[in-house]
Amino acid sequence: MKAIVVHFHQDSGRLDAEAEVENRARAHRGMPRVPAKSLVVQLALQDVIERVPTSRLTKADARTALRIAGLHIASSLESRDVVDKSLYRRALS
């Protein structure tokens, strides 16, 4: 779980861009868009799985780690949105 959250914080710009590309591709294929937060978590998990040995993880451990990491990432994205909105309001003042 920690590896997923750390990876997100280190590579959030790239993960956000990849999520947007994925949603554009889905729209082009006629598929519905997926929330960006969900895609970012999936992409971070895929990146970490490629680098971290997971042979000792049970399915339940992996699900729990993914759920917790998703919550951490979602809260980070929400706090970043709040900061962006407050900066935008200040610029308009």
PDB file of C-alpha atoms in Angstrom:
ATOM      1  CA  MET A   1       0.000   0.000   0.000  1.00  0.00           C
ATOM      2  CA  LYS A   2       2.756   2.414   0.930  1.00  0.00           C
ATOM      3  CA  ALA A   3       4.526   1.775  -2.364  1.00  0.00           C
ATOM      4  CA  ILE A   4       1.381   2.691  -4.303  1.00  0.00           C
ATOM      5  CA  VAL A   5       0.857   5.931  -2.374  1.00  0.00           C
ATOM      6  CA  VAL A   6       4.533   6.922  -2.642  1.00  0.00           C
ATOM      7  CA  HIS A   7       4.515   6.169  -6.363  1.00  0.00           C
ATOM      8  CA  PHE A   8       1.407   8.325  -6.793  1.00  0.00           C
ATOM      9  CA  HIS A   9       3.005  11.273  -4.997  1.00  0.00           C
ATOM     10  CA  GLN A  10       6.215  10.985  -7.001  1.00  0.00           C
ATOM     11  CA  ASP A  11       4.536  10.536 -10.385  1.00  0.00           C
ATOM     12  CA  SER A  12       1.118  12.174 -10.031  1.00  0.00           C
ATOM     13  CA  GLY A  13       1.564  14.429 -13.067  1.00  0.00           C
ATOM     14  CA  ARG A  14       2.328  11.524 -15.378  1.00  0.00           C
ATOM     15  CA  LEU A  15      -0.441   9.389 -13.888  1.00  0.00           C
ATOM     16  CA  ASP A  16      -2.979  12.212 -14.340  1.00  0.00           C
ATOM     17  CA  ALA A  17      -1.919  12.630 -17.976  1.00  0.00           C
ATOM     18  CA  GLU A  18      -2.146   8.884 -18.625  1.00  0.00           C
ATOM     19  CA  ALA A  19      -5.611   8.781 -17.054  1.00  0.00           C
ATOM     20  CA  GLU A  20      -6.760  11.566 -19.376  1.00  0.00           C
ATOM     21  CA  VAL A  21      -5.324   9.740 -22.403  1.00  0.00           C
ATOM     22  CA  GLU A  22      -7.103   6.560 -21.320  1.00  0.00           C
ATOM     23  CA  ASN A  23     -10.425   8.388 -20.989  1.00  0.00           C
ATOM     24  CA  ARG A  24      -9.997   9.924 -24.450  1.00  0.00           C
ATOM     25  CA  ALA A  25      -9.291   6.483 -25.897  1.00  0.00           C
ATOM     26  CA  ARG A  26     -12.366   5.076 -24.143  1.00  0.00           C
ATOM     27  CA  ALA A  27     -14.516   7.891 -25.554  1.00  0.00           C
ATOM     28  CA  HIS A  28     -13.089   7.270 -29.036  1.00  0.00           C
ATOM     29  CA  ARG A  29     -14.076   3.586 -28.765  1.00  0.00           C
ATOM     30  CA  GLY A  30     -17.583   4.559 -27.613  1.00  0.00           C
ATOM     31  CA  MET A  31     -17.010   3.434 -24.046  1.00  0.00           C
ATOM     32  CA  PRO A  32     -18.030   5.519 -21.030  1.00  0.00           C
ATOM     33  CA  ARG A  33     -15.465   7.661 -19.241  1.00  0.00           C
ATOM     34  CA  VAL A  34     -14.090   6.405 -15.939  1.00  0.00           C
ATOM     35  CA  PRO A  35     -13.478   8.736 -12.984  1.00  0.00           C
ATOM     36  CA  ALA A  36      -9.904  10.010 -13.199  1.00  0.00           C
ATOM     37  CA  LYS A  37      -9.273   9.069  -9.559  1.00  0.00           C
ATOM     38  CA  SER A  38     -10.050   5.432 -10.323  1.00  0.00           C
ATOM     39  CA  LEU A  39      -7.778   5.385 -13.340  1.00  0.00           C
ATOM     40  CA  VAL A  40      -4.925   7.020 -11.422  1.00  0.00           C
ATOM     41  CA  VAL A  41      -5.167   4.362  -8.703  1.00  0.00           C
ATOM     42  CA  GLN A  42      -5.245   1.569 -11.307  1.00  0.00           C
ATOM     43  CA  LEU A  43      -2.251   2.988 -13.147  1.00  0.00           C
ATOM     44  CA  ALA A  44      -0.242   3.470  -9.939  1.00  0.00           C
ATOM     45  CA  LEU A  45      -1.056  -0.100  -8.900  1.00  0.00           C
ATOM     46  CA  GLN A  46       0.039  -1.480 -12.275  1.00  0.00           C
ATOM     47  CA  ASP A  47       3.332   0.405 -12.087  1.00  0.00           C
ATOM     48  CA  VAL A  48       4.039  -0.821  -8.556  1.00  0.00           C
ATOM     49  CA  ILE A  49       3.107  -4.428  -9.332  1.00  0.00           C
ATOM     50  CA  GLU A  50       5.694  -4.442 -12.110  1.00  0.00           C
ATOM     51  CA  ARG A  51       8.447  -3.424  -9.656  1.00  0.00           C
ATOM     52  CA  VAL A  52       7.537  -4.975  -6.297  1.00  0.00           C
ATOM     53  CA  PRO A  53       7.518  -8.725  -5.639  1.00  0.00           C
ATOM     54  CA  THR A  54       3.933  -9.729  -4.964  1.00  0.00           C
ATOM     55  CA  SER A  55       4.294 -13.492  -4.708  1.00  0.00           C
ATOM     56  CA  ARG A  56       3.648 -13.439  -0.952  1.00  0.00           C
ATOM     57  CA  LEU A  57       0.481 -11.376  -1.144  1.00  0.00           C
ATOM     58  CA  THR A  58      -2.867 -13.064  -0.782  1.00  0.00           C
ATOM     59  CA  LYS A  59      -5.790 -11.811  -2.838  1.00  0.00           C
ATOM     60  CA  ALA A  60      -7.308 -10.337   0.316  1.00  0.00           C
ATOM     61  CA  ASP A  61      -4.057  -8.490   1.116  1.00  0.00           C
ATOM     62  CA  ALA A  62      -3.903  -7.080  -2.406  1.00  0.00           C
ATOM     63  CA  ARG A  63      -7.540  -5.938  -2.286  1.00  0.00           C
ATOM     64  CA  THR A  64      -7.025  -4.294   1.092  1.00  0.00           C
ATOM     65  CA  ALA A  65      -3.863  -2.528  -0.061  1.00  0.00           C
ATOM     66  CA  LEU A  66      -5.602  -1.296  -3.199  1.00  0.00           C
ATOM     67  CA  ARG A  67      -8.612  -0.005  -1.247  1.00  0.00           C
ATOM     68  CA  ILE A  68      -6.466   1.825   1.302  1.00  0.00           C
ATOM     69  CA  ALA A  69      -4.151   3.260  -1.350  1.00  0.00           C
ATOM     70  CA  GLY A  70      -7.195   4.396  -3.326  1.00  0.00           C
ATOM     71  CA  LEU A  71      -8.510   6.241  -0.281  1.00  0.00           C
ATOM     72  CA  HIS A  72      -5.144   7.935   0.313  1.00  0.00           C
ATOM     73  CA  ILE A  73      -4.856   8.967  -3.330  1.00  0.00           C
ATOM     74  CA  ALA A  74      -8.464  10.188  -3.478  1.00  0.00           C
ATOM     75  CA  SER A  75      -7.946  12.344  -0.392  1.00  0.00           C
ATOM     76  CA  SER A  76      -4.752  13.756  -1.917  1.00  0.00           C
ATOM     77  CA  LEU A  77      -6.560  14.596  -5.143  1.00  0.00           C
ATOM     78  CA  GLU A  78      -9.438  16.228  -3.254  1.00  0.00           C
ATOM     79  CA  SER A  79      -7.089  18.386  -1.186  1.00  0.00           C
ATOM     80  CA  ARG A  80      -5.236  19.392  -4.368  1.00  0.00           C
ATOM     81  CA  ASP A  81      -8.573  20.388  -5.955  1.00  0.00           C
ATOM     82  CA  VAL A  82      -9.408  22.549  -2.921  1.00  0.00           C
ATOM     83  CA  VAL A  83      -6.054  24.341  -3.169  1.00  0.00           C
ATOM     84  CA  ASP A  84      -6.482  24.855  -6.932  1.00  0.00           C
ATOM     85  CA  LYS A  85      -9.968  26.333  -6.423  1.00  0.00           C
ATOM     86  CA  SER A  86      -8.803  28.680  -3.668  1.00  0.00           C
ATOM     87  CA  LEU A  87      -5.918  29.914  -5.848  1.00  0.00           C
ATOM     88  CA  TYR A  88      -8.362  30.465  -8.717  1.00  0.00           C
ATOM     89  CA  ARG A  89     -10.676  32.497  -6.456  1.00  0.00           C
ATOM     90  CA  ARG A  90      -7.762  34.648  -5.279  1.00  0.00           C
ATOM     91  CA  ALA A  91      -6.758  35.318  -8.883  1.00  0.00           C
ATOM     92  CA  LEU A  92     -10.266  36.558  -9.642  1.00  0.00           C
ATOM     93  CA  SER A  93     -10.298  38.908  -6.625  1.00  0.00           C
TER      94      SER A  93
END
